[in-house]
Short mmCIF file of C-alpha atoms and ligand atoms in Angstrom, two decimals:
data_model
loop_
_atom_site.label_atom_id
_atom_site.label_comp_id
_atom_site.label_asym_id
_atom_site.label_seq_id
_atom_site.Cartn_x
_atom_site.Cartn_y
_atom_site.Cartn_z
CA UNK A 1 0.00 0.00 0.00
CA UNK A 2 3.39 2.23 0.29
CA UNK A 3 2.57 3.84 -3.37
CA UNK A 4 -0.95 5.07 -2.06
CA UNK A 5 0.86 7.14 0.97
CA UNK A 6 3.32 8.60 -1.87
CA UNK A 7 0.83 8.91 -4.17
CA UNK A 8 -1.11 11.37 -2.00
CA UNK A 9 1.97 12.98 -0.79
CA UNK A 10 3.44 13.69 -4.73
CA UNK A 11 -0.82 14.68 -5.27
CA UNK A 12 -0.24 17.28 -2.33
CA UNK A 13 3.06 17.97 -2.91
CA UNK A 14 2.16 19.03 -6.44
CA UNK A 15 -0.91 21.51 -4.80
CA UNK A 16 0.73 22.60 -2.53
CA UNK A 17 3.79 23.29 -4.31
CA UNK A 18 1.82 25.39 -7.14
CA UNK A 19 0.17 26.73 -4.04
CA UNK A 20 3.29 28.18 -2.61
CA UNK A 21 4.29 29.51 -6.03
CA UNK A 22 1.13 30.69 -7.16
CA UNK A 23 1.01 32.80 -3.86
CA UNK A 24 4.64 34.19 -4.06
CA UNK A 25 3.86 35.42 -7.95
CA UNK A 26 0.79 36.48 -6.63
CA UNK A 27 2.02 38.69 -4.02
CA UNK A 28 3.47 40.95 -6.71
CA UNK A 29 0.41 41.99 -7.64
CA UNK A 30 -1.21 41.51 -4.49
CA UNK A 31 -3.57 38.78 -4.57
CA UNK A 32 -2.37 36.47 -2.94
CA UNK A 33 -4.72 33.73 -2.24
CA UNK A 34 -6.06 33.83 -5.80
CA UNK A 35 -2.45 32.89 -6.81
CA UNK A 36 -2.36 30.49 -4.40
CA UNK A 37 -5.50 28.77 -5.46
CA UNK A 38 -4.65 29.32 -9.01
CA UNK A 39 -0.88 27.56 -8.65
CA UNK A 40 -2.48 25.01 -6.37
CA UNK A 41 -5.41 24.17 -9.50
CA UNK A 42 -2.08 24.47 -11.82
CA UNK A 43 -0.25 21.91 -10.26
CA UNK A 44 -3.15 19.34 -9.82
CA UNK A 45 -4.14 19.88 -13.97
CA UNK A 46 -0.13 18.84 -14.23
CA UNK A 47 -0.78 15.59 -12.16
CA UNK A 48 -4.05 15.46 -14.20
CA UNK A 49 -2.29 15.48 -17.65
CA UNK A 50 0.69 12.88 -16.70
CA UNK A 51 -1.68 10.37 -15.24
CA UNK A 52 -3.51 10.80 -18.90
CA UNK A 53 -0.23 10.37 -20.72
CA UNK A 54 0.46 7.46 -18.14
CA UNK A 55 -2.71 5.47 -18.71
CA UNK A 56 -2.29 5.85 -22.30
CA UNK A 57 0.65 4.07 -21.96
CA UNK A 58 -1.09 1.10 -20.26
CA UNK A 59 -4.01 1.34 -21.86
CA UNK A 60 -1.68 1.12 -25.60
CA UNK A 61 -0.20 -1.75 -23.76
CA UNK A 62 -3.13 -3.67 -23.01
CA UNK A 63 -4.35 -2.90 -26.19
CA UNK A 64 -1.81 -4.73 -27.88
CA UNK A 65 -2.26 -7.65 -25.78
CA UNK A 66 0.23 -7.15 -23.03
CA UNK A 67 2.70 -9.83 -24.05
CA UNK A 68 5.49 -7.96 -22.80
CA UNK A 69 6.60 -6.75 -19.87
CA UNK A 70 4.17 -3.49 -18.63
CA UNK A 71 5.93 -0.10 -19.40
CA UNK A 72 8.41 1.47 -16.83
CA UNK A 73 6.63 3.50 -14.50
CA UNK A 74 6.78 5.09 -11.09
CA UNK A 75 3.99 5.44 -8.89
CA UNK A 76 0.66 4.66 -9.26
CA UNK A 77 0.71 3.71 -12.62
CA UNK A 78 3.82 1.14 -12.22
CA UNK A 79 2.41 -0.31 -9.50
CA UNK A 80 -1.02 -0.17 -11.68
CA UNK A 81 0.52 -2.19 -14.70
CA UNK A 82 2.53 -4.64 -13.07
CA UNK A 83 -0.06 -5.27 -11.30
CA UNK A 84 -2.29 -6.10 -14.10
CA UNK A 85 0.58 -8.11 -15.55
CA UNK A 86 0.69 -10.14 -12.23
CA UNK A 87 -2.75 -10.64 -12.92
CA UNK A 88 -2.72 -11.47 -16.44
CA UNK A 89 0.32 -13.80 -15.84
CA UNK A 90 -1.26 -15.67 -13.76
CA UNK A 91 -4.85 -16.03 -15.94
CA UNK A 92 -2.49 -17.64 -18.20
CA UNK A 93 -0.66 -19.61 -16.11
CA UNK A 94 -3.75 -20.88 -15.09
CA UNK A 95 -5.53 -20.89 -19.13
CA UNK A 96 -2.25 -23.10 -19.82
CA UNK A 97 -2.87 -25.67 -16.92
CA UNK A 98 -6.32 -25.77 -17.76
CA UNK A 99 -5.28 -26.52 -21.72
CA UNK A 100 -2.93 -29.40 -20.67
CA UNK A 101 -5.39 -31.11 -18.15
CA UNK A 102 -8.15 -31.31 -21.59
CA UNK A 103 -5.33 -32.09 -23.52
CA UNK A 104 -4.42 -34.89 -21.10
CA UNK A 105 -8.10 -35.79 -20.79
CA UNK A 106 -8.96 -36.21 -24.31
CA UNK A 107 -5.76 -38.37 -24.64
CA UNK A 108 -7.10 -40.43 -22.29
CA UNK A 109 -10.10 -40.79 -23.94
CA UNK A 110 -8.68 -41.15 -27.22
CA UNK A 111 -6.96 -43.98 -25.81
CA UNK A 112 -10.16 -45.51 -24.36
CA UNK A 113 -11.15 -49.19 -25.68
CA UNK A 114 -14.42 -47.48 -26.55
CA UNK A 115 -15.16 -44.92 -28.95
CA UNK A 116 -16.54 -41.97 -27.23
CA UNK A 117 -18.44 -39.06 -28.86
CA UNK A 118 -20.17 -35.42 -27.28
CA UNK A 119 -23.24 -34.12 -28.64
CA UNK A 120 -24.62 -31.03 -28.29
CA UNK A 121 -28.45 -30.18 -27.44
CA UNK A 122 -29.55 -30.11 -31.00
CA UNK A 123 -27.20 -33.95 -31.44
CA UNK A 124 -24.66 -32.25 -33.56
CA UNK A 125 -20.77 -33.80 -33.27
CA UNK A 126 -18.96 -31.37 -30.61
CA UNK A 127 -16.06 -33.97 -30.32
CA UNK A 128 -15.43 -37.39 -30.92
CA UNK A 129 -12.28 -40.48 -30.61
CA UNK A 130 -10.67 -42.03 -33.41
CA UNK A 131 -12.46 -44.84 -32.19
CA UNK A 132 -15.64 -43.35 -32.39
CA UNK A 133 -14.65 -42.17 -35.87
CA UNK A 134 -14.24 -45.56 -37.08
CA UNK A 135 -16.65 -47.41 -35.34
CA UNK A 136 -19.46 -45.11 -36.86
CA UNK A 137 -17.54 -44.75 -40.32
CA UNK A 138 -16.94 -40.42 -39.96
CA UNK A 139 -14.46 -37.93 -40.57
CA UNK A 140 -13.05 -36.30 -37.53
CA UNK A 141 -12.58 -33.13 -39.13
CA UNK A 142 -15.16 -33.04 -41.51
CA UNK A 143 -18.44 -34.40 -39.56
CA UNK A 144 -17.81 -32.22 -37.09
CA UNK A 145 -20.62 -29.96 -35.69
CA UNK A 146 -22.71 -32.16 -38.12
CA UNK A 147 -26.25 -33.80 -36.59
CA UNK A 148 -25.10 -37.33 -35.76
CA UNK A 149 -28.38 -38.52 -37.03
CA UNK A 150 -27.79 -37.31 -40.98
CA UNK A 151 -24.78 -39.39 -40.64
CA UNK A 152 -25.40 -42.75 -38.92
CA UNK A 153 -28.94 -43.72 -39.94
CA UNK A 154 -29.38 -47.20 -38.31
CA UNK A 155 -32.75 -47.05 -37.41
CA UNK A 156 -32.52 -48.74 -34.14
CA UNK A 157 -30.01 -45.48 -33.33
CA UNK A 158 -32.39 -43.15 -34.75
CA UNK A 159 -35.19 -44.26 -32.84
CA UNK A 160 -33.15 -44.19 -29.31
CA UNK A 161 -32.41 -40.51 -29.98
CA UNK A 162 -35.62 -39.82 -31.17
CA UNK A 163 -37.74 -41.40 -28.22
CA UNK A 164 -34.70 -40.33 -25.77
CA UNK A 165 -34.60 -44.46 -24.37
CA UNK A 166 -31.24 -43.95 -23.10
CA UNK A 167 -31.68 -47.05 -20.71
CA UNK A 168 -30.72 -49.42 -22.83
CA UNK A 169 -27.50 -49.29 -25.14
CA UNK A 170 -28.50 -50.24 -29.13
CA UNK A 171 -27.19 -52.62 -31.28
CA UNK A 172 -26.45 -51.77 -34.79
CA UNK A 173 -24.85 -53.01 -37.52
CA UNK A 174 -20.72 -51.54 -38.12
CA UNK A 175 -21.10 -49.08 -40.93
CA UNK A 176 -18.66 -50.76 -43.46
CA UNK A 177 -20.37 -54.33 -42.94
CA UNK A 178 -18.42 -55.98 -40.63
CA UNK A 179 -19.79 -56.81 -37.34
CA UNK A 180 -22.14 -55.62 -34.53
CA UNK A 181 -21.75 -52.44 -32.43
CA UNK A 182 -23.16 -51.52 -29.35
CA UNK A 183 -24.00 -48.04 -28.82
CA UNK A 184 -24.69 -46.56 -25.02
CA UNK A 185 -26.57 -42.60 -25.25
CA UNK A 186 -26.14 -40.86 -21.84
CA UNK A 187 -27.36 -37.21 -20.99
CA UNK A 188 -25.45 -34.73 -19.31
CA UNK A 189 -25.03 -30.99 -19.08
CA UNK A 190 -27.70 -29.05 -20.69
CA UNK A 191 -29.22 -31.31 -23.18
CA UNK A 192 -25.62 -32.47 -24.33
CA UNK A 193 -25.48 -36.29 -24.50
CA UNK A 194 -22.41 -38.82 -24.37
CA UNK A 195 -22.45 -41.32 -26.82
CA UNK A 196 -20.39 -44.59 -26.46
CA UNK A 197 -19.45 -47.27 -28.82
CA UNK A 198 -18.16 -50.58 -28.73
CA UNK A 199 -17.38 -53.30 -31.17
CA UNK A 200 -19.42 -56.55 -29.97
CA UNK A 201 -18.72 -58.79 -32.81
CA UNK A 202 -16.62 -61.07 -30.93
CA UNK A 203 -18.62 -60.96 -28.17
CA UNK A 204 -21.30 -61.54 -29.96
CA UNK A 205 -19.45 -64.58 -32.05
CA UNK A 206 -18.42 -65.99 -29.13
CA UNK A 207 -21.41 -65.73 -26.94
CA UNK A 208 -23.39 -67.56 -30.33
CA UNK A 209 -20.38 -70.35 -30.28
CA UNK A 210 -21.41 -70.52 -26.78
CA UNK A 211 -24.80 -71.04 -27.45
CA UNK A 212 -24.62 -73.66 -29.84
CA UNK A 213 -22.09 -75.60 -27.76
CA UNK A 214 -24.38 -76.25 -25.04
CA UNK A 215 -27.32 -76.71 -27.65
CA UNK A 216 -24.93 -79.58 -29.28
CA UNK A 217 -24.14 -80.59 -25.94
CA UNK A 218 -27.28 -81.22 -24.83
CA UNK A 219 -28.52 -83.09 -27.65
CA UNK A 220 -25.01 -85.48 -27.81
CA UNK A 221 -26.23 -86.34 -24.63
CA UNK A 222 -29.84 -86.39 -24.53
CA UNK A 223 -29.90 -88.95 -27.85
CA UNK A 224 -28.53 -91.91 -26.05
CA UNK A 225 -30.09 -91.18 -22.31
CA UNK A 226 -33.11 -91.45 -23.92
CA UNK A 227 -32.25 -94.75 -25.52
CA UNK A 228 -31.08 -95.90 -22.44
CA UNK A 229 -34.15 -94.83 -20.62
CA UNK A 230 -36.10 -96.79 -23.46
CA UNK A 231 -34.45 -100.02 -22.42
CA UNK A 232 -34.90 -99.57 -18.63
CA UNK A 233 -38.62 -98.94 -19.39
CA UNK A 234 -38.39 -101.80 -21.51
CA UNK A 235 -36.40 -103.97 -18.55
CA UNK A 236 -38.95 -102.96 -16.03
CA UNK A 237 -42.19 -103.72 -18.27
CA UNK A 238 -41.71 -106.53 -20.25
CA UNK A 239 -41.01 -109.81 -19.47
CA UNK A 240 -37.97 -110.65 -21.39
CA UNK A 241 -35.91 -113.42 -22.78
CA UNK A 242 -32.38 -114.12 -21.62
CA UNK A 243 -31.16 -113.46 -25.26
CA UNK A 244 -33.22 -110.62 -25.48
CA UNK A 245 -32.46 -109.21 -21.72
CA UNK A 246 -28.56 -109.87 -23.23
CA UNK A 247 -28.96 -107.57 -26.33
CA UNK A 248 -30.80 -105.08 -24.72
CA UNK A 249 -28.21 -104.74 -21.84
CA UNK A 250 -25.38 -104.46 -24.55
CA UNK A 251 -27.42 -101.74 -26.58
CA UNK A 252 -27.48 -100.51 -22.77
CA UNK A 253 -23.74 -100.50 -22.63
CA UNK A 254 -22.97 -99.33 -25.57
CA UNK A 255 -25.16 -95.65 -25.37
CA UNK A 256 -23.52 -95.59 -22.05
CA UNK A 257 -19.99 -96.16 -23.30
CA UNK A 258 -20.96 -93.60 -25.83
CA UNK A 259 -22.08 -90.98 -23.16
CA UNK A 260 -18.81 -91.47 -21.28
CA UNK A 261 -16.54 -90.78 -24.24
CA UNK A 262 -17.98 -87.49 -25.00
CA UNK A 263 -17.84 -86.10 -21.03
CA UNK A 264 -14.16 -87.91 -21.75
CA UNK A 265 -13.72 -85.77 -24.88
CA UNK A 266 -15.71 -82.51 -23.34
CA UNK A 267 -13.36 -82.86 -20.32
CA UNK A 268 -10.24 -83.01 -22.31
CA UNK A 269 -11.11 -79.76 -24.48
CA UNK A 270 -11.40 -77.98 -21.21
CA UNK A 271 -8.12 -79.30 -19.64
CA UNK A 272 -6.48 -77.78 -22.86
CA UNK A 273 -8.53 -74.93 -22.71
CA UNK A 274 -7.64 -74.12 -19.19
CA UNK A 275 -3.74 -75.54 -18.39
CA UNK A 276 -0.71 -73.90 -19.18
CA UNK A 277 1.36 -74.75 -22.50
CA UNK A 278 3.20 -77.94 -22.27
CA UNK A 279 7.03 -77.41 -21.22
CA UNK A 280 9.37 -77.21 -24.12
CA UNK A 281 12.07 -79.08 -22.01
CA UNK A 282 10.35 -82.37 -21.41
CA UNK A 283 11.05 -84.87 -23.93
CA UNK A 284 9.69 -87.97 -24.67
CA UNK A 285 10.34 -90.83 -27.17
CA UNK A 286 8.35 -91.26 -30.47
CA UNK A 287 8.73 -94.54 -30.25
CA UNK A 288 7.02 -95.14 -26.85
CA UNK A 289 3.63 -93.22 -28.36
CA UNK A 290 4.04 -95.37 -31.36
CA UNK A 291 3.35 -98.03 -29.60
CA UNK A 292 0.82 -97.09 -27.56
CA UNK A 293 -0.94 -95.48 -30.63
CA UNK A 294 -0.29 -98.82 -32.52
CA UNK A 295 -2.15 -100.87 -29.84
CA UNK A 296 -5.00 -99.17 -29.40
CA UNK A 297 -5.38 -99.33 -33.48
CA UNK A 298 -4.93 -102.72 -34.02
CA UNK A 299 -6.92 -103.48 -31.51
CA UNK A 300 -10.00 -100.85 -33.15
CA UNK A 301 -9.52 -102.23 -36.54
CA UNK A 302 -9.76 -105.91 -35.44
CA UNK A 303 -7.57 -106.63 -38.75
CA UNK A 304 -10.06 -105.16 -41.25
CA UNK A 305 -7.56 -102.83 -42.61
CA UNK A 306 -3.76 -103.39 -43.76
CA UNK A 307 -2.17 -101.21 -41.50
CA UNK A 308 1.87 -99.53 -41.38
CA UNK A 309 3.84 -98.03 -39.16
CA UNK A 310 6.77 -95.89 -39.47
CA UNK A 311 7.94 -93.73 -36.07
CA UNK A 312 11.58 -93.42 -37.52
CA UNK A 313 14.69 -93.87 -35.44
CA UNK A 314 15.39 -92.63 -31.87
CA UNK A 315 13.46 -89.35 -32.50
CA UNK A 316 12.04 -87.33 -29.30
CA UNK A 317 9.43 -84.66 -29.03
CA UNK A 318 9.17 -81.92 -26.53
CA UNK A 319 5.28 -81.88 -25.15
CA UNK A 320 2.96 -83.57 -22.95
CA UNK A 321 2.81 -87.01 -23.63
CA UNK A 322 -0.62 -87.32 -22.83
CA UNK A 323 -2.02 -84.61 -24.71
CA UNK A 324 0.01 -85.94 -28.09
CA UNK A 325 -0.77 -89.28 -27.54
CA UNK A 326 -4.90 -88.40 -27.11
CA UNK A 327 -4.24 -86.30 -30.79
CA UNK A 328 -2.71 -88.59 -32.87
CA UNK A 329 -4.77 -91.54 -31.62
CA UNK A 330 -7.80 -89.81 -32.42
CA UNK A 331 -6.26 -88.93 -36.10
CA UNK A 332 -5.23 -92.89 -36.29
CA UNK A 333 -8.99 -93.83 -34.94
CA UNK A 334 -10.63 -91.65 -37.34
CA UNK A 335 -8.54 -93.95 -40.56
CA UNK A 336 -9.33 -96.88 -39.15
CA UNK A 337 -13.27 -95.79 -38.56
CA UNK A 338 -13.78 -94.25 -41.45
CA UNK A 339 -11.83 -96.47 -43.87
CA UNK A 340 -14.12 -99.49 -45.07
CA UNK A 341 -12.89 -102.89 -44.47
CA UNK A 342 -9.42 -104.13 -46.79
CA UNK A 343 -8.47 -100.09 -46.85
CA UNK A 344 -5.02 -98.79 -45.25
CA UNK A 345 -3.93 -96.75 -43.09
CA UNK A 346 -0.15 -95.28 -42.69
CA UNK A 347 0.99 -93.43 -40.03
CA UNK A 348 4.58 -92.33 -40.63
CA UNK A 349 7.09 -89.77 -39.89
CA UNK A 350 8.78 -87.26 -41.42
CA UNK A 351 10.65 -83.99 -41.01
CA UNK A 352 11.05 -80.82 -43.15
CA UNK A 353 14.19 -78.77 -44.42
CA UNK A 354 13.60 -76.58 -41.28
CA UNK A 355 13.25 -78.93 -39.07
CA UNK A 356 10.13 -79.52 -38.37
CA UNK A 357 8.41 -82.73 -37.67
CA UNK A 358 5.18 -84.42 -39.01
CA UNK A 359 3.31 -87.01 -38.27
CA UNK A 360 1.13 -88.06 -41.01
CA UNK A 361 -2.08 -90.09 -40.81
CA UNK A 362 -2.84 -91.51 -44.45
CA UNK A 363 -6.13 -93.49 -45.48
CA UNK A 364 -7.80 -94.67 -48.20
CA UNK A 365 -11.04 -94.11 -47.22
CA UNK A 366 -14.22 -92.20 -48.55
CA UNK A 367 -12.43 -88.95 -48.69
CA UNK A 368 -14.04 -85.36 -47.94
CA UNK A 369 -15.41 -82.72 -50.36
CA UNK A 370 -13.01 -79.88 -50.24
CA UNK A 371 -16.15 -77.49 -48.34
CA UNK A 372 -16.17 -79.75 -45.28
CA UNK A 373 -12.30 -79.18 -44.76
CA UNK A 374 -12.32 -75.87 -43.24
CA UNK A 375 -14.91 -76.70 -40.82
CA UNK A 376 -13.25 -80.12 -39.54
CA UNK A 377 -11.88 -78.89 -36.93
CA UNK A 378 -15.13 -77.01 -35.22
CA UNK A 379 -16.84 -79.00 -32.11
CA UNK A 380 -19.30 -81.37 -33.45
CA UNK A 381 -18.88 -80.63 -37.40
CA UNK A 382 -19.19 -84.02 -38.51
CA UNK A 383 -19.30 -84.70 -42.54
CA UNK A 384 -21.22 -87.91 -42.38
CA UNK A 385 -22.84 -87.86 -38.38
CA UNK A 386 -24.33 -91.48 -38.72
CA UNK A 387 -21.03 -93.05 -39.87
CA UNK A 388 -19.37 -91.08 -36.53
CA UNK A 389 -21.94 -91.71 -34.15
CA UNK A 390 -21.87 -95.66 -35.69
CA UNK A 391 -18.28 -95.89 -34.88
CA UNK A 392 -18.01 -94.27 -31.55
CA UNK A 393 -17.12 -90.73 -32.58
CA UNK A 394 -17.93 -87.78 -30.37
CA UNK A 395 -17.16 -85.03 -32.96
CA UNK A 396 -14.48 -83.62 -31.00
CA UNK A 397 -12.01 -85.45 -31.90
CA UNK A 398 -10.35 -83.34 -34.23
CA UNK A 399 -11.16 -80.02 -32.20
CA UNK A 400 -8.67 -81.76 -29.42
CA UNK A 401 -6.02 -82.47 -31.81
CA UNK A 402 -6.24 -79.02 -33.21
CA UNK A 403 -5.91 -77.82 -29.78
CA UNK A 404 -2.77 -79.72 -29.02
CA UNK A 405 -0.95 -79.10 -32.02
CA UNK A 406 -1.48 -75.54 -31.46
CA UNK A 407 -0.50 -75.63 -27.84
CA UNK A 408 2.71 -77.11 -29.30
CA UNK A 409 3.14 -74.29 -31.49
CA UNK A 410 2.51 -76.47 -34.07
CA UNK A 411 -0.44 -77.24 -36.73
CA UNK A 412 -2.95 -79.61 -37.98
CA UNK A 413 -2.93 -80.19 -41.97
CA UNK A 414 -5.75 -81.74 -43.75
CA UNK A 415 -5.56 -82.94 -47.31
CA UNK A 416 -8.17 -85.13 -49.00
CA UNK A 417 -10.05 -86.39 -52.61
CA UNK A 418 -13.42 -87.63 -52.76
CA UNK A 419 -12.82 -91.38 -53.69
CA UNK A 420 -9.31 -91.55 -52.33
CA UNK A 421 -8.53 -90.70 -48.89
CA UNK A 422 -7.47 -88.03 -46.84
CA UNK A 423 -4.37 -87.01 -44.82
CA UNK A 424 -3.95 -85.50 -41.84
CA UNK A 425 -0.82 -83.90 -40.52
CA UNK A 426 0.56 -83.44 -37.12
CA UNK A 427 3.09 -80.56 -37.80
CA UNK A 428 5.52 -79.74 -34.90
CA UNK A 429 7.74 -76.71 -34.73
CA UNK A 430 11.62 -77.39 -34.48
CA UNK A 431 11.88 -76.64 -31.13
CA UNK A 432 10.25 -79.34 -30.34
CA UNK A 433 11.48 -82.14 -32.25
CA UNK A 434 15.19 -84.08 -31.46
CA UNK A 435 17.06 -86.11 -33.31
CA UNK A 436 19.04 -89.12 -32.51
CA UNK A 437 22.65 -88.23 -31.54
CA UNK A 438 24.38 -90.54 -33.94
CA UNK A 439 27.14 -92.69 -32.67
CA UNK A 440 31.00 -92.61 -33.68
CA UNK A 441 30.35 -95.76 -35.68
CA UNK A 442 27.30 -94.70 -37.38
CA UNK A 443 29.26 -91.50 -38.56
CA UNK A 444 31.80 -93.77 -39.78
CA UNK A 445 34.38 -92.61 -37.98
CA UNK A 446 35.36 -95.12 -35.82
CA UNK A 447 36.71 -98.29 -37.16
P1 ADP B 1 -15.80 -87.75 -35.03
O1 ADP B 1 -15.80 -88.14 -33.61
O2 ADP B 1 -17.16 -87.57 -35.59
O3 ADP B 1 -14.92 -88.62 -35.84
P2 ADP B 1 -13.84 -85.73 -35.52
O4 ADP B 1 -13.74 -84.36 -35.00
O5 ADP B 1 -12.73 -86.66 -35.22
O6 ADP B 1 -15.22 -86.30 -35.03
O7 ADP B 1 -14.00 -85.64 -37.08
C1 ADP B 1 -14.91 -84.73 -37.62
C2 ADP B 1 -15.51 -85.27 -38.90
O8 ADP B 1 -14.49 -85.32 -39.90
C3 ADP B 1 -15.99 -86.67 -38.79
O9 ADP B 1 -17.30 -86.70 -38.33
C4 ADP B 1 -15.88 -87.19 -40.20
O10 ADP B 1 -17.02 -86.83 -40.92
C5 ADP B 1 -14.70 -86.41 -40.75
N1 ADP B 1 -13.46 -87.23 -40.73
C6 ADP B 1 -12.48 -87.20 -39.81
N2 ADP B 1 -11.48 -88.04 -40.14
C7 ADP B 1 -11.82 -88.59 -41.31
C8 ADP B 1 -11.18 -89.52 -42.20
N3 ADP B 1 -9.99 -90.08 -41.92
N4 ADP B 1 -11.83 -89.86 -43.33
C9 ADP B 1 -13.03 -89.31 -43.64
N5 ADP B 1 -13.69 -88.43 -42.85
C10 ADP B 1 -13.08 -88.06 -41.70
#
């Protein structure tokens, strides 16, 4: 407050001082007081004409923005403009802080999983995501302060806005014809509204997959309990045979067996659904799942088909034993089940420039139409269901060996003609496949 005190004292100093001077002219002529009053009115008209020549100054300043420093002055009207530059200073201190925090905010809601749009009152575009953007098929720059309804004209969008249901989100279809979005309207401000979007396809996809598991699920397993219910009925009721009490407990056994291997198969999927990859470190012999896989084939083909076997020499593969056994069994089951009687079947071995190893399933069986082969591998796709369901098959058989090959970083390959047989490859990556070290005589080195 110091420049008040000397502006007063410079105000009085000026009055008085014309005052003083005013009166000692005045004397001369002898009047005194009316030179005093006169000097006194002379020097305040001074102060009066700096302090217009001084706020010009600021005012010019301000005028012209005030980006630099306010003008050198003394007095009031220093401390006047630096004061005003304190204050504008920190306006725009504070504008700037204010500008970084939005910027910061609509980075973070650029980088939101969901698109994210503002409307004003009358629905026009105030701001939108990239996301948004895309989802909805606009132009950031260009569809801006455009209505949102001359733009994105699903009608299931246009009635929400219309009827102002912003309970539930929409669904509508993704502009450019590929999917399902979900789109979520809430108000704010005055009239404004928020507008989310989110792509649902796969959500959607899998929830259907979902869906139609259970469905297929269900009806795997409802077929033969109510066969099996049939017979009981029939036990309880009817006064049966032996022979006939025989067959009927067989057919019995059998829709049980059947029930058992697809909770067997269902149960697998979801162990390799749910369990870690298999170590690359643990190694196992080729030749011990050979034989195993060999067993359990002779023993389903009963010697109806000419069968080979190749497992080459001393190889090993990385994986779970289990989990490759259960795939290429189920490859070397499907040959022998769908191969008619006096067909082959040749499992061998091979391994490719880079290393990687195959194990190859060959048949001569019925074959399968090229349009089945990209579907094999779905749960419960089945090109001829009677023949499967005849012969024990689940339908998840190949699902599970997909699984594992993929698990092993590796891939199933299916090749196949109408008329002449398919073959199905268990490709595993290098990594995962070792070869025999070959001994100093086998080299030829030693003697
Ligand atoms: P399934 O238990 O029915 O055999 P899979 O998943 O193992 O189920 O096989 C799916 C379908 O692929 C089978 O239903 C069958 O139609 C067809 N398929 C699989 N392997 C062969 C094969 N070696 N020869 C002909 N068809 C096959």
């Amino acid at each position: 407050m110091a420049w008040i005190w000397w502006r007063v004292l410079f105000a009085l100093s000026l009055a008085l001082g014309g005052g003083f001077i005013g009166h000692a002219l005045g004397a001369a002529q002898g009047y005194t007081v009316r030179g005093a009053l006169a000097g006194a009115l002379i020097g305040v008209v001074l102060l009066l004409i700096r302090d217009v020549l001084m706020g010009r100054r600021v005012l010019r300043w301000l005028s012209v923005g005030a980006h630099e420093a306010s003008p050198a002055m003394a007095g009031f009207w220093g401390e006047l403009g630096s004061r005003i530059e304190r204050a504008l200073r920190s306006r725009e201190r504070q504008a700037e802080a204010e500008r970084e925090r939005l910027a910061q905010f609509l980075t973070a809601i650029e980088a939101s999983p969901n698109g994210v749009m503002l409307l004003d009152a009358s629905e026009q575009i105030e701001w939108c995501n990239q996301l948004a953007a895309e989802h909805l098929g606009l132009d950031r720059q260009r569809d801006l302060r455009q209505r949102v309804t001359n733009l994105v004209r699903a009608p299931a969008f246009v009635a929400m806005l219309q009827a102002r249901a912003f309970e539930q989100p929409v669904q509508i279809p993704h502009p450019a014809g590929r999917g399902l979005l979900s789109v979520i309207v809430r108000p704010y401000g005055e009239g404004q509204r928020l507008l989310l979007t989110q792509d649902i396809t796969e959500r959607e996809r899998a929830d259907a997959m979902r869906r139609d598991f259970v469905a297929n699920v269900s009806h795997e397993i409802r077929t033969p309990l109510t066969v099996v219910a049939g017979f009981v009925e029939t036990l309880t009721n009817l006064p049966l045979s032996e022979v006939e009490r025989k067959r009927v407990l067989a057919l019995m056994a059998q829709q049980a067996h059947r029930m058992q291997s697809l909770v067997g198969d269902l149960l697998t999927l979801a162990r390799l659904e749910g369990s870690p990859r298999p170590a690359a470190d643990s190694w196992l012999p080729l030749a011990r799942l050979g034989a195993a896989v060999e067993l359990d084939a002779r023993g389903l083909s009963a010697g109806r088909h000419r069968l080979a076997f190749d497992w080459g020499q001393g190889i090993e593969l990385a994986g779970n034993e289990a989990e490759l056994l259960s795939a290429v069994t189920n490859l070397v089951s499907n040959a022998v089940r769908y191969t008619p009687d006096g067909g082959t079947v040749e499992v061998s071995w091979g391994q490719r420039h880079d290393g990687a190893g195959e194990i190859s399933v060959r048949d001569t069986g019925p074959g399968i139409a090229a349009e089945h082969l990209p579907r094999l591998t779905e749960r419960f796709y089945r090109v001829d269901g009677s023949r499967s369901r005849d012969t024990g098959g689940t339908g998840l058989g190949l699902a599970i060996v997909k699984h594992v090959a993929q698990r092993h970083g590796g891939e199933l390959l299916i090749e196949s003609t109408v008329g002449e047989g398919s073959r199905f490859t268990l490709m595993l990556p290098p990594a995962r496949v070792r070869l025999p070290v070959l001994s100093a005589a086998a080299q030829g080195t030693g003697w």
